[in-house]
Amino acid sequence: RNKVTRHDKTPKLSDLKGTGSIGEDADIVLALHSPENEDEPDLCEVHILKNRRFKSGIIEFDFIKDKQVFEEA
């Protein structure tokens, strides 16, 4: 919701407020995040914001821009 004004730009489930009942009804909610990191410019994170059956967390991938492919980091 206030991602633009937040210091921490990582996605949060509350960012989906106002989009209907997605956050409430979904079993799994994923969000892509590309942290501003000069050492690893191709790093992409998949944030598991909600998972009814398992735990939430972050998975890191390398994004190969010229191929539009994600690979394990």
PDB file of N, H, CA, C and O in Angstrom:
ATOM      1  N   ARG A   1       0.820  -1.196   0.000  1.00  0.00           N
ATOM      2  CA  ARG A   1       0.000   0.000   0.000  1.00  0.00           C
ATOM      3  C   ARG A   1       0.857   1.250   0.000  1.00  0.00           C
ATOM      4  O   ARG A   1       0.728   2.093  -0.888  1.00  0.00           O
ATOM      5  N   ASN A   2       1.706   1.373   0.959  1.00  0.00           N
ATOM      6  H   ASN A   2       1.811   0.688   1.680  1.00  0.00           H
ATOM      7  CA  ASN A   2       2.578   2.539   1.031  1.00  0.00           C
ATOM      8  C   ASN A   2       3.991   2.177   0.631  1.00  0.00           C
ATOM      9  O   ASN A   2       4.951   2.720   1.178  1.00  0.00           O
ATOM     10  N   LYS A   3       4.131   1.261  -0.319  1.00  0.00           N
ATOM     11  H   LYS A   3       3.352   0.820  -0.763  1.00  0.00           H
ATOM     12  CA  LYS A   3       5.455   0.795  -0.726  1.00  0.00           C
ATOM     13  C   LYS A   3       6.316   1.935  -1.237  1.00  0.00           C
ATOM     14  O   LYS A   3       7.526   1.942  -1.012  1.00  0.00           O
ATOM     15  N   VAL A   4       5.719   2.888  -1.914  1.00  0.00           N
ATOM     16  H   VAL A   4       4.736   2.882  -2.096  1.00  0.00           H
ATOM     17  CA  VAL A   4       6.471   4.007  -2.472  1.00  0.00           C
ATOM     18  C   VAL A   4       7.115   4.833  -1.377  1.00  0.00           C
ATOM     19  O   VAL A   4       8.241   5.304  -1.540  1.00  0.00           O
ATOM     20  N   THR A   5       6.422   5.018  -0.268  1.00  0.00           N
ATOM     21  H   THR A   5       5.507   4.635  -0.136  1.00  0.00           H
ATOM     22  CA  THR A   5       6.941   5.854   0.811  1.00  0.00           C
ATOM     23  C   THR A   5       7.693   5.066   1.875  1.00  0.00           C
ATOM     24  O   THR A   5       8.344   5.660   2.735  1.00  0.00           O
ATOM     25  N   ARG A   6       7.615   3.728   1.831  1.00  0.00           N
ATOM     26  H   ARG A   6       7.087   3.245   1.132  1.00  0.00           H
ATOM     27  CA  ARG A   6       8.320   2.899   2.809  1.00  0.00           C
ATOM     28  C   ARG A   6       9.812   2.869   2.521  1.00  0.00           C
ATOM     29  O   ARG A   6      10.225   2.875   1.361  1.00  0.00           O
ATOM     30  N   HIS A   7      10.617   2.837   3.571  1.00  0.00           N
ATOM     31  H   HIS A   7      10.282   2.833   4.513  1.00  0.00           H
ATOM     32  CA  HIS A   7      12.070   2.697   3.397  1.00  0.00           C
ATOM     33  C   HIS A   7      12.400   1.282   2.925  1.00  0.00           C
ATOM     34  O   HIS A   7      13.239   1.095   2.044  1.00  0.00           O
ATOM     35  N   ASP A   8      11.742   0.297   3.510  1.00  0.00           N
ATOM     36  H   ASP A   8      11.060   0.448   4.226  1.00  0.00           H
ATOM     37  CA  ASP A   8      11.921  -1.107   3.141  1.00  0.00           C
ATOM     38  C   ASP A   8      10.981  -1.418   1.979  1.00  0.00           C
ATOM     39  O   ASP A   8       9.762  -1.415   2.147  1.00  0.00           O
ATOM     40  N   LYS A   9      11.544  -1.685   0.808  1.00  0.00           N
ATOM     41  H   LYS A   9      12.535  -1.687   0.672  1.00  0.00           H
ATOM     42  CA  LYS A   9      10.729  -1.883  -0.400  1.00  0.00           C
ATOM     43  C   LYS A   9      10.325  -3.337  -0.641  1.00  0.00           C
ATOM     44  O   LYS A   9       9.725  -3.640  -1.672  1.00  0.00           O
ATOM     45  N   THR A  10      10.641  -4.240   0.287  1.00  0.00           N
ATOM     46  H   THR A  10      11.129  -3.993   1.125  1.00  0.00           H
ATOM     47  CA  THR A  10      10.258  -5.634   0.078  1.00  0.00           C
ATOM     48  C   THR A  10       8.733  -5.763   0.106  1.00  0.00           C
ATOM     49  O   THR A  10       8.060  -5.079   0.877  1.00  0.00           O
ATOM     50  N   PRO A  11       8.194  -6.646  -0.744  1.00  0.00           N
ATOM     51  CA  PRO A  11       6.740  -6.783  -0.814  1.00  0.00           C
ATOM     52  C   PRO A  11       6.156  -7.371   0.459  1.00  0.00           C
ATOM     53  O   PRO A  11       6.776  -8.206   1.118  1.00  0.00           O
ATOM     54  N   LYS A  12       4.967  -6.927   0.789  1.00  0.00           N
ATOM     55  H   LYS A  12       4.464  -6.249   0.253  1.00  0.00           H
ATOM     56  CA  LYS A  12       4.246  -7.413   1.966  1.00  0.00           C
ATOM     57  C   LYS A  12       2.820  -7.753   1.544  1.00  0.00           C
ATOM     58  O   LYS A  12       2.305  -7.191   0.577  1.00  0.00           O
ATOM     59  N   LEU A  13       2.200  -8.648   2.250  1.00  0.00           N
ATOM     60  H   LEU A  13       2.618  -9.105   3.035  1.00  0.00           H
ATOM     61  CA  LEU A  13       0.823  -9.035   1.939  1.00  0.00           C
ATOM     62  C   LEU A  13      -0.111  -7.833   2.035  1.00  0.00           C
ATOM     63  O   LEU A  13      -1.098  -7.753   1.303  1.00  0.00           O
ATOM     64  N   SER A  14       0.188  -6.916   2.918  1.00  0.00           N
ATOM     65  H   SER A  14       0.989  -6.981   3.512  1.00  0.00           H
ATOM     66  CA  SER A  14      -0.662  -5.724   3.070  1.00  0.00           C
ATOM     67  C   SER A  14      -0.625  -4.833   1.827  1.00  0.00           C
ATOM     68  O   SER A  14      -1.496  -3.978   1.664  1.00  0.00           O
ATOM     69  N   ASP A  15       0.372  -5.016   0.938  1.00  0.00           N
ATOM     70  H   ASP A  15       1.080  -5.710   1.070  1.00  0.00           H
ATOM     71  CA  ASP A  15       0.410  -4.253  -0.313  1.00  0.00           C
ATOM     72  C   ASP A  15      -0.768  -4.599  -1.214  1.00  0.00           C
ATOM     73  O   ASP A  15      -1.100  -3.832  -2.117  1.00  0.00           O
ATOM     74  N   LEU A  16      -1.398  -5.733  -0.982  1.00  0.00           N
ATOM     75  H   LEU A  16      -1.129  -6.356  -0.248  1.00  0.00           H
ATOM     76  CA  LEU A  16      -2.529  -6.159  -1.808  1.00  0.00           C
ATOM     77  C   LEU A  16      -3.875  -5.652  -1.301  1.00  0.00           C
ATOM     78  O   LEU A  16      -4.904  -5.927  -1.919  1.00  0.00           O
ATOM     79  N   LYS A  17      -3.888  -4.927  -0.202  1.00  0.00           N
ATOM     80  H   LYS A  17      -3.053  -4.705   0.300  1.00  0.00           H
ATOM     81  CA  LYS A  17      -5.150  -4.391   0.312  1.00  0.00           C
ATOM     82  C   LYS A  17      -5.792  -3.512  -0.759  1.00  0.00           C
ATOM     83  O   LYS A  17      -5.108  -2.753  -1.444  1.00  0.00           O
ATOM     84  N   GLY A  18      -7.074  -3.621  -0.891  1.00  0.00           N
ATOM     85  H   GLY A  18      -7.631  -4.238  -0.334  1.00  0.00           H
ATOM     86  CA  GLY A  18      -7.787  -2.834  -1.888  1.00  0.00           C
ATOM     87  C   GLY A  18      -7.906  -3.536  -3.233  1.00  0.00           C
ATOM     88  O   GLY A  18      -8.443  -2.967  -4.184  1.00  0.00           O
ATOM     89  N   THR A  19      -7.402  -4.785  -3.323  1.00  0.00           N
ATOM     90  H   THR A  19      -6.966  -5.247  -2.550  1.00  0.00           H
ATOM     91  CA  THR A  19      -7.504  -5.534  -4.575  1.00  0.00           C
ATOM     92  C   THR A  19      -8.556  -6.630  -4.458  1.00  0.00           C
ATOM     93  O   THR A  19      -8.430  -7.692  -5.067  1.00  0.00           O
ATOM     94  N   GLY A  20      -9.566  -6.369  -3.690  1.00  0.00           N
ATOM     95  H   GLY A  20      -9.668  -5.507  -3.195  1.00  0.00           H
ATOM     96  CA  GLY A  20     -10.594  -7.381  -3.475  1.00  0.00           C
ATOM     97  C   GLY A  20     -10.160  -8.316  -2.368  1.00  0.00           C
ATOM     98  O   GLY A  20      -9.518  -7.894  -1.407  1.00  0.00           O
ATOM     99  N   SER A  21     -10.504  -9.567  -2.498  1.00  0.00           N
ATOM    100  H   SER A  21     -11.025  -9.910  -3.279  1.00  0.00           H
ATOM    101  CA  SER A  21     -10.217 -10.529  -1.428  1.00  0.00           C
ATOM    102  C   SER A  21      -9.065 -11.468  -1.783  1.00  0.00           C
ATOM    103  O   SER A  21      -8.993 -12.579  -1.257  1.00  0.00           O
ATOM    104  N   ILE A  22      -8.168 -11.038  -2.665  1.00  0.00           N
ATOM    105  H   ILE A  22      -8.227 -10.136  -3.092  1.00  0.00           H
ATOM    106  CA  ILE A  22      -7.050 -11.890  -3.081  1.00  0.00           C
ATOM    107  C   ILE A  22      -6.257 -12.386  -1.874  1.00  0.00           C
ATOM    108  O   ILE A  22      -6.031 -13.588  -1.731  1.00  0.00           O
ATOM    109  N   GLY A  23      -5.838 -11.472  -1.013  1.00  0.00           N
ATOM    110  H   GLY A  23      -6.022 -10.496  -1.130  1.00  0.00           H
ATOM    111  CA  GLY A  23      -5.034 -11.843   0.145  1.00  0.00           C
ATOM    112  C   GLY A  23      -5.748 -12.757   1.112  1.00  0.00           C
ATOM    113  O   GLY A  23      -5.111 -13.556   1.799  1.00  0.00           O
ATOM    114  N   GLU A  24      -7.057 -12.650   1.177  1.00  0.00           N
ATOM    115  H   GLU A  24      -7.574 -12.001   0.619  1.00  0.00           H
ATOM    116  CA  GLU A  24      -7.827 -13.467   2.108  1.00  0.00           C
ATOM    117  C   GLU A  24      -8.175 -14.834   1.523  1.00  0.00           C
ATOM    118  O   GLU A  24      -8.098 -15.848   2.218  1.00  0.00           O
ATOM    119  N   ASP A  25      -8.556 -14.861   0.252  1.00  0.00           N
ATOM    120  H   ASP A  25      -8.619 -14.038  -0.312  1.00  0.00           H
ATOM    121  CA  ASP A  25      -9.050 -16.092  -0.355  1.00  0.00           C
ATOM    122  C   ASP A  25      -7.954 -17.005  -0.903  1.00  0.00           C
ATOM    123  O   ASP A  25      -8.145 -18.219  -0.974  1.00  0.00           O
ATOM    124  N   ALA A  26      -6.826 -16.446  -1.286  1.00  0.00           N
ATOM    125  H   ALA A  26      -6.671 -15.459  -1.228  1.00  0.00           H
ATOM    126  CA  ALA A  26      -5.781 -17.237  -1.924  1.00  0.00           C
ATOM    127  C   ALA A  26      -5.115 -18.195  -0.943  1.00  0.00           C
ATOM    128  O   ALA A  26      -4.932 -17.866   0.230  1.00  0.00           O
ATOM    129  N   ASP A  27      -4.756 -19.374  -1.426  1.00  0.00           N
ATOM    130  H   ASP A  27      -4.905 -19.641  -2.378  1.00  0.00           H
ATOM    131  CA  ASP A  27      -3.994 -20.320  -0.622  1.00  0.00           C
ATOM    132  C   ASP A  27      -2.513 -19.946  -0.618  1.00  0.00           C
ATOM    133  O   ASP A  27      -1.824 -20.103   0.390  1.00  0.00           O
ATOM    134  N   ILE A  28      -2.038 -19.449  -1.759  1.00  0.00           N
ATOM    135  H   ILE A  28      -2.599 -19.321  -2.577  1.00  0.00           H
ATOM    136  CA  ILE A  28      -0.635 -19.059  -1.899  1.00  0.00           C
ATOM    137  C   ILE A  28      -0.571 -17.696  -2.573  1.00  0.00           C
ATOM    138  O   ILE A  28      -1.259 -17.452  -3.565  1.00  0.00           O
ATOM    139  N   VAL A  29       0.260 -16.807  -2.029  1.00  0.00           N
ATOM    140  H   VAL A  29       0.818 -17.004  -1.224  1.00  0.00           H
ATOM    141  CA  VAL A  29       0.492 -15.499  -2.645  1.00  0.00           C
ATOM    142  C   VAL A  29       2.003 -15.328  -2.803  1.00  0.00           C
ATOM    143  O   VAL A  29       2.748 -15.383  -1.825  1.00  0.00           O
ATOM    144  N   LEU A  30       2.446 -15.121  -4.048  1.00  0.00           N
ATOM    145  H   LEU A  30       1.841 -15.076  -4.843  1.00  0.00           H
ATOM    146  CA  LEU A  30       3.856 -14.919  -4.361  1.00  0.00           C
ATOM    147  C   LEU A  30       4.060 -13.507  -4.887  1.00  0.00           C
ATOM    148  O   LEU A  30       3.165 -12.931  -5.505  1.00  0.00           O
ATOM    149  N   ALA A  31       5.237 -12.956  -4.641  1.00  0.00           N
ATOM    150  H   ALA A  31       5.965 -13.424  -4.140  1.00  0.00           H
ATOM    151  CA  ALA A  31       5.574 -11.637  -5.166  1.00  0.00           C
ATOM    152  C   ALA A  31       7.026 -11.646  -5.625  1.00  0.00           C
ATOM    153  O   ALA A  31       7.903 -12.146  -4.922  1.00  0.00           O
ATOM    154  N   LEU A  32       7.272 -11.094  -6.800  1.00  0.00           N
ATOM    155  H   LEU A  32       6.559 -10.688  -7.371  1.00  0.00           H
ATOM    156  CA  LEU A  32       8.641 -10.962  -7.294  1.00  0.00           C
ATOM    157  C   LEU A  32       9.231  -9.661  -6.785  1.00  0.00           C
ATOM    158  O   LEU A  32       8.555  -8.634  -6.730  1.00  0.00           O
ATOM    159  N   HIS A  33      10.504  -9.719  -6.415  1.00  0.00           N
ATOM    160  H   HIS A  33      11.054 -10.553  -6.460  1.00  0.00           H
ATOM    161  CA  HIS A  33      11.187  -8.523  -5.920  1.00  0.00           C
ATOM    162  C   HIS A  33      12.612  -8.534  -6.433  1.00  0.00           C
ATOM    163  O   HIS A  33      13.308  -9.546  -6.346  1.00  0.00           O
ATOM    164  N   SER A  34      13.036  -7.414  -6.963  1.00  0.00           N
ATOM    165  H   SER A  34      12.470  -6.592  -7.034  1.00  0.00           H
ATOM    166  CA  SER A  34      14.407  -7.259  -7.432  1.00  0.00           C
ATOM    167  C   SER A  34      15.102  -6.248  -6.527  1.00  0.00           C
ATOM    168  O   SER A  34      14.971  -5.040  -6.725  1.00  0.00           O
ATOM    169  N   PRO A  35      15.841  -6.742  -5.533  1.00  0.00           N
ATOM    170  CA  PRO A  35      16.481  -5.808  -4.605  1.00  0.00           C
ATOM    171  C   PRO A  35      17.544  -4.977  -5.309  1.00  0.00           C
ATOM    172  O   PRO A  35      18.193  -5.438  -6.248  1.00  0.00           O
ATOM    173  N   GLU A  36      17.709  -3.759  -4.843  1.00  0.00           N
ATOM    174  H   GLU A  36      17.182  -3.385  -4.080  1.00  0.00           H
ATOM    175  CA  GLU A  36      18.727  -2.885  -5.415  1.00  0.00           C
ATOM    176  C   GLU A  36      20.070  -3.288  -4.830  1.00  0.00           C
ATOM    177  O   GLU A  36      20.446  -2.853  -3.741  1.00  0.00           O
ATOM    178  N   ASN A  37      20.783  -4.120  -5.565  1.00  0.00           N
ATOM    179  H   ASN A  37      20.478  -4.473  -6.449  1.00  0.00           H
ATOM    180  CA  ASN A  37      22.054  -4.647  -5.090  1.00  0.00           C
ATOM    181  C   ASN A  37      23.062  -4.544  -6.220  1.00  0.00           C
ATOM    182  O   ASN A  37      22.947  -5.267  -7.209  1.00  0.00           O
ATOM    183  N   GLU A  38      24.036  -3.675  -6.099  1.00  0.00           N
ATOM    184  H   GLU A  38      24.129  -3.087  -5.295  1.00  0.00           H
ATOM    185  CA  GLU A  38      25.018  -3.467  -7.152  1.00  0.00           C
ATOM    186  C   GLU A  38      25.929  -4.672  -7.333  1.00  0.00           C
ATOM    187  O   GLU A  38      26.436  -4.901  -8.432  1.00  0.00           O
ATOM    188  N   ASP A  39      26.146  -5.451  -6.268  1.00  0.00           N
ATOM    189  H   ASP A  39      25.734  -5.266  -5.376  1.00  0.00           H
ATOM    190  CA  ASP A  39      27.018  -6.623  -6.362  1.00  0.00           C
ATOM    191  C   ASP A  39      26.379  -7.756  -7.151  1.00  0.00           C
ATOM    192  O   ASP A  39      27.080  -8.528  -7.805  1.00  0.00           O
ATOM    193  N   GLU A  40      25.064  -7.863  -7.095  1.00  0.00           N
ATOM    194  H   GLU A  40      24.494  -7.237  -6.563  1.00  0.00           H
ATOM    195  CA  GLU A  40      24.331  -8.912  -7.803  1.00  0.00           C
ATOM    196  C   GLU A  40      23.148  -8.288  -8.551  1.00  0.00           C
ATOM    197  O   GLU A  40      22.008  -8.408  -8.103  1.00  0.00           O
ATOM    198  N   PRO A  41      23.404  -7.626  -9.677  1.00  0.00           N
ATOM    199  CA  PRO A  41      22.326  -6.903 -10.371  1.00  0.00           C
ATOM    200  C   PRO A  41      21.242  -7.796 -10.966  1.00  0.00           C
ATOM    201  O   PRO A  41      20.138  -7.324 -11.236  1.00  0.00           O
ATOM    202  N   ASP A  42      21.539  -9.085 -11.174  1.00  0.00           N
ATOM    203  H   ASP A  42      22.436  -9.469 -10.954  1.00  0.00           H
ATOM    204  CA  ASP A  42      20.553  -9.982 -11.782  1.00  0.00           C
ATOM    205  C   ASP A  42      19.796 -10.810 -10.754  1.00  0.00           C
ATOM    206  O   ASP A  42      19.058 -11.724 -11.121  1.00  0.00           O
ATOM    207  N   LEU A  43      19.969 -10.503  -9.474  1.00  0.00           N
ATOM    208  H   LEU A  43      20.568  -9.760  -9.176  1.00  0.00           H
ATOM    209  CA  LEU A  43      19.285 -11.249  -8.418  1.00  0.00           C
ATOM    210  C   LEU A  43      17.800 -10.901  -8.392  1.00  0.00           C
ATOM    211  O   LEU A  43      17.420  -9.731  -8.450  1.00  0.00           O
ATOM    212  N   CYS A  44      16.977 -11.926  -8.306  1.00  0.00           N
ATOM    213  H   CYS A  44      17.285 -12.877  -8.260  1.00  0.00           H
ATOM    214  CA  CYS A  44      15.530 -11.737  -8.184  1.00  0.00           C
ATOM    215  C   CYS A  44      15.053 -12.630  -7.044  1.00  0.00           C
ATOM    216  O   CYS A  44      15.473 -13.781  -6.927  1.00  0.00           O
ATOM    217  N   GLU A  45      14.187 -12.098  -6.219  1.00  0.00           N
ATOM    218  H   GLU A  45      13.845 -11.163  -6.314  1.00  0.00           H
ATOM    219  CA  GLU A  45      13.652 -12.859  -5.091  1.00  0.00           C
ATOM    220  C   GLU A  45      12.171 -13.146  -5.319  1.00  0.00           C
ATOM    221  O   GLU A  45      11.418 -12.291  -5.785  1.00  0.00           O
ATOM    222  N   VAL A  46      11.778 -14.359  -4.983  1.00  0.00           N
ATOM    223  H   VAL A  46      12.390 -15.054  -4.605  1.00  0.00           H
ATOM    224  CA  VAL A  46      10.366 -14.721  -4.957  1.00  0.00           C
ATOM    225  C   VAL A  46       9.974 -14.772  -3.489  1.00  0.00           C
ATOM    226  O   VAL A  46      10.450 -15.622  -2.738  1.00  0.00           O
ATOM    227  N   HIS A  47       9.113 -13.866  -3.094  1.00  0.00           N
ATOM    228  H   HIS A  47       8.726 -13.176  -3.705  1.00  0.00           H
ATOM    229  CA  HIS A  47       8.651 -13.807  -1.706  1.00  0.00           C
ATOM    230  C   HIS A  47       7.360 -14.601  -1.604  1.00  0.00           C
ATOM    231  O   HIS A  47       6.381 -14.304  -2.290  1.00  0.00           O
ATOM    232  N   ILE A  48       7.363 -15.604  -0.752  1.00  0.00           N
ATOM    233  H   ILE A  48       8.157 -15.846  -0.195  1.00  0.00           H
ATOM    234  CA  ILE A  48       6.151 -16.373  -0.475  1.00  0.00           C
ATOM    235  C   ILE A  48       5.464 -15.636   0.669  1.00  0.00           C
ATOM    236  O   ILE A  48       5.790 -15.832   1.840  1.00  0.00           O
ATOM    237  N   LEU A  49       4.506 -14.785   0.309  1.00  0.00           N
ATOM    238  H   LEU A  49       4.240 -14.625  -0.642  1.00  0.00           H
ATOM    239  CA  LEU A  49       3.846 -13.928   1.286  1.00  0.00           C
ATOM    240  C   LEU A  49       2.806 -14.673   2.111  1.00  0.00           C
ATOM    241  O   LEU A  49       2.545 -14.338   3.266  1.00  0.00           O
ATOM    242  N   LYS A  50       2.219 -15.692   1.486  1.00  0.00           N
ATOM    243  H   LYS A  50       2.432 -15.964   0.548  1.00  0.00           H
ATOM    244  CA  LYS A  50       1.195 -16.470   2.183  1.00  0.00           C
ATOM    245  C   LYS A  50       1.198 -17.880   1.615  1.00  0.00           C
ATOM    246  O   LYS A  50       1.263 -18.078   0.401  1.00  0.00           O
ATOM    247  N   ASN A  51       1.128 -18.850   2.508  1.00  0.00           N
ATOM    248  H   ASN A  51       1.075 -18.689   3.494  1.00  0.00           H
ATOM    249  CA  ASN A  51       1.056 -20.236   2.095  1.00  0.00           C
ATOM    250  C   ASN A  51       0.318 -20.987   3.194  1.00  0.00           C
ATOM    251  O   ASN A  51       0.856 -21.200   4.280  1.00  0.00           O
ATOM    252  N   ARG A  52      -0.897 -21.380   2.912  1.00  0.00           N
ATOM    253  H   ARG A  52      -1.335 -21.207   2.030  1.00  0.00           H
ATOM    254  CA  ARG A  52      -1.725 -22.016   3.941  1.00  0.00           C
ATOM    255  C   ARG A  52      -1.182 -23.362   4.414  1.00  0.00           C
ATOM    256  O   ARG A  52      -1.402 -23.753   5.561  1.00  0.00           O
ATOM    257  N   ARG A  53      -0.478 -24.068   3.540  1.00  0.00           N
ATOM    258  H   ARG A  53      -0.300 -23.750   2.609  1.00  0.00           H
ATOM    259  CA  ARG A  53      -0.053 -25.432   3.887  1.00  0.00           C
ATOM    260  C   ARG A  53       1.396 -25.536   4.347  1.00  0.00           C
ATOM    261  O   ARG A  53       1.762 -26.497   5.024  1.00  0.00           O
ATOM    262  N   PHE A  54       2.213 -24.570   3.992  1.00  0.00           N
ATOM    263  H   PHE A  54       1.915 -23.790   3.442  1.00  0.00           H
ATOM    264  CA  PHE A  54       3.627 -24.606   4.357  1.00  0.00           C
ATOM    265  C   PHE A  54       4.037 -23.240   4.869  1.00  0.00           C
ATOM    266  O   PHE A  54       3.205 -22.339   4.981  1.00  0.00           O
ATOM    267  N   LYS A  55       5.314 -23.081   5.179  1.00  0.00           N
ATOM    268  H   LYS A  55       5.990 -23.812   5.088  1.00  0.00           H
ATOM    269  CA  LYS A  55       5.755 -21.798   5.717  1.00  0.00           C
ATOM    270  C   LYS A  55       6.089 -20.803   4.605  1.00  0.00           C
ATOM    271  O   LYS A  55       6.350 -21.189   3.465  1.00  0.00           O
ATOM    272  N   SER A  56       6.075 -19.544   4.949  1.00  0.00           N
ATOM    273  H   SER A  56       5.863 -19.230   5.875  1.00  0.00           H
ATOM    274  CA  SER A  56       6.428 -18.475   4.021  1.00  0.00           C
ATOM    275  C   SER A  56       7.941 -18.313   4.022  1.00  0.00           C
ATOM    276  O   SER A  56       8.638 -18.862   4.877  1.00  0.00           O
ATOM    277  N   GLY A  57       8.440 -17.552   3.051  1.00  0.00           N
ATOM    278  H   GLY A  57       7.874 -17.107   2.357  1.00  0.00           H
ATOM    279  CA  GLY A  57       9.873 -17.327   2.993  1.00  0.00           C
ATOM    280  C   GLY A  57      10.280 -16.648   1.704  1.00  0.00           C
ATOM    281  O   GLY A  57       9.449 -16.093   0.985  1.00  0.00           O
ATOM    282  N   ILE A  58      11.579 -16.700   1.421  1.00  0.00           N
ATOM    283  H   ILE A  58      12.254 -17.151   2.005  1.00  0.00           H
ATOM    284  CA  ILE A  58      12.134 -16.051   0.241  1.00  0.00           C
ATOM    285  C   ILE A  58      13.013 -17.056  -0.497  1.00  0.00           C
ATOM    286  O   ILE A  58      13.814 -17.763   0.116  1.00  0.00           O
ATOM    287  N   ILE A  59      12.855 -17.111  -1.817  1.00  0.00           N
ATOM    288  H   ILE A  59      12.205 -16.537  -2.314  1.00  0.00           H
ATOM    289  CA  ILE A  59      13.688 -17.955  -2.671  1.00  0.00           C
ATOM    290  C   ILE A  59      14.414 -17.029  -3.639  1.00  0.00           C
ATOM    291  O   ILE A  59      13.798 -16.160  -4.258  1.00  0.00           O
ATOM    292  N   GLU A  60      15.723 -17.217  -3.767  1.00  0.00           N
ATOM    293  H   GLU A  60      16.223 -17.923  -3.265  1.00  0.00           H
ATOM    294  CA  GLU A  60      16.507 -16.356  -4.652  1.00  0.00           C
ATOM    295  C   GLU A  60      16.770 -17.045  -5.982  1.00  0.00           C
ATOM    296  O   GLU A  60      17.044 -18.243  -6.043  1.00  0.00           O
ATOM    297  N   PHE A  61      16.679 -16.244  -7.055  1.00  0.00           N
ATOM    298  H   PHE A  61      16.457 -15.270  -7.005  1.00  0.00           H
ATOM    299  CA  PHE A  61      16.952 -16.707  -8.404  1.00  0.00           C
ATOM    300  C   PHE A  61      17.832 -15.691  -9.109  1.00  0.00           C
ATOM    301  O   PHE A  61      17.858 -14.515  -8.747  1.00  0.00           O
ATOM    302  N   ASP A  62      18.555 -16.159 -10.124  1.00  0.00           N
ATOM    303  H   ASP A  62      18.533 -17.115 -10.418  1.00  0.00           H
ATOM    304  CA  ASP A  62      19.247 -15.258 -11.036  1.00  0.00           C
ATOM    305  C   ASP A  62      18.333 -15.068 -12.234  1.00  0.00           C
ATOM    306  O   ASP A  62      17.774 -16.030 -12.760  1.00  0.00           O
ATOM    307  N   PHE A  63      18.185 -13.823 -12.661  1.00  0.00           N
ATOM    308  H   PHE A  63      18.639 -13.041 -12.234  1.00  0.00           H
ATOM    309  CA  PHE A  63      17.343 -13.520 -13.816  1.00  0.00           C
ATOM    310  C   PHE A  63      18.247 -13.242 -15.000  1.00  0.00           C
ATOM    311  O   PHE A  63      19.023 -12.286 -14.986  1.00  0.00           O
ATOM    312  N   ILE A  64      18.149 -14.084 -16.035  1.00  0.00           N
ATOM    313  H   ILE A  64      17.519 -14.860 -16.046  1.00  0.00           H
ATOM    314  CA  ILE A  64      18.936 -13.924 -17.254  1.00  0.00           C
ATOM    315  C   ILE A  64      18.101 -13.076 -18.208  1.00  0.00           C
ATOM    316  O   ILE A  64      17.200 -13.579 -18.880  1.00  0.00           O
ATOM    317  N   LYS A  65      18.416 -11.778 -18.257  1.00  0.00           N
ATOM    318  H   LYS A  65      19.148 -11.370 -17.711  1.00  0.00           H
ATOM    319  CA  LYS A  65      17.572 -10.817 -18.982  1.00  0.00           C
ATOM    320  C   LYS A  65      17.463 -11.107 -20.466  1.00  0.00           C
ATOM    321  O   LYS A  65      16.369 -11.048 -21.027  1.00  0.00           O
ATOM    322  N   ASP A  66      18.580 -11.421 -21.114  1.00  0.00           N
ATOM    323  H   ASP A  66      19.469 -11.470 -20.658  1.00  0.00           H
ATOM    324  CA  ASP A  66      18.534 -11.601 -22.568  1.00  0.00           C
ATOM    325  C   ASP A  66      17.740 -12.851 -22.985  1.00  0.00           C
ATOM    326  O   ASP A  66      17.276 -12.939 -24.121  1.00  0.00           O
ATOM    327  N   LYS A  67      17.585 -13.811 -22.069  1.00  0.00           N
ATOM    328  H   LYS A  67      17.962 -13.739 -21.145  1.00  0.00           H
ATOM    329  CA  LYS A  67      16.796 -15.008 -22.352  1.00  0.00           C
ATOM    330  C   LYS A  67      15.431 -14.981 -21.679  1.00  0.00           C
ATOM    331  O   LYS A  67      14.573 -15.809 -21.985  1.00  0.00           O
ATOM    332  N   GLN A  68      15.219 -14.023 -20.750  1.00  0.00           N
ATOM    333  H   GLN A  68      15.917 -13.350 -20.502  1.00  0.00           H
ATOM    334  CA  GLN A  68      13.981 -13.941 -19.967  1.00  0.00           C
ATOM    335  C   GLN A  68      13.742 -15.248 -19.211  1.00  0.00           C
ATOM    336  O   GLN A  68      12.659 -15.828 -19.280  1.00  0.00           O
ATOM    337  N   VAL A  69      14.781 -15.708 -18.483  1.00  0.00           N
ATOM    338  H   VAL A  69      15.662 -15.237 -18.428  1.00  0.00           H
ATOM    339  CA  VAL A  69      14.761 -16.981 -17.782  1.00  0.00           C
ATOM    340  C   VAL A  69      15.220 -16.776 -16.337  1.00  0.00           C
ATOM    341  O   VAL A  69      16.103 -15.965 -16.062  1.00  0.00           O
ATOM    342  N   PHE A  70      14.609 -17.521 -15.429  1.00  0.00           N
ATOM    343  H   PHE A  70      13.891 -18.180 -15.652  1.00  0.00           H
ATOM    344  CA  PHE A  70      15.042 -17.560 -14.035  1.00  0.00           C
ATOM    345  C   PHE A  70      15.829 -18.850 -13.817  1.00  0.00           C
ATOM    346  O   PHE A  70      15.423 -19.915 -14.282  1.00  0.00           O
ATOM    347  N   GLU A  71      16.966 -18.754 -13.102  1.00  0.00           N
ATOM    348  H   GLU A  71      17.296 -17.889 -12.724  1.00  0.00           H
ATOM    349  CA  GLU A  71      17.752 -19.927 -12.756  1.00  0.00           C
ATOM    350  C   GLU A  71      18.028 -19.907 -11.258  1.00  0.00           C
ATOM    351  O   GLU A  71      18.008 -18.849 -10.629  1.00  0.00           O
ATOM    352  N   GLU A  72      18.284 -21.077 -10.695  1.00  0.00           N
ATOM    353  H   GLU A  72      18.300 -21.937 -11.206  1.00  0.00           H
ATOM    354  CA  GLU A  72      18.591 -21.151  -9.267  1.00  0.00           C
ATOM    355  C   GLU A  72      19.844 -20.350  -8.973  1.00  0.00           C
ATOM    356  O   GLU A  72      20.825 -20.417  -9.713  1.00  0.00           O
ATOM    357  N   ALA A  73      19.804 -19.587  -7.881  1.00  0.00           N
ATOM    358  H   ALA A  73      19.007 -19.532  -7.280  1.00  0.00           H
ATOM    359  CA  ALA A  73      20.954 -18.769  -7.507  1.00  0.00           C
ATOM    360  C   ALA A  73      21.966 -19.595  -6.751  1.00  0.00           C
ATOM    361  O   ALA A  73      23.009 -19.078  -6.350  1.00  0.00           O
TER     362      ALA A  73
END
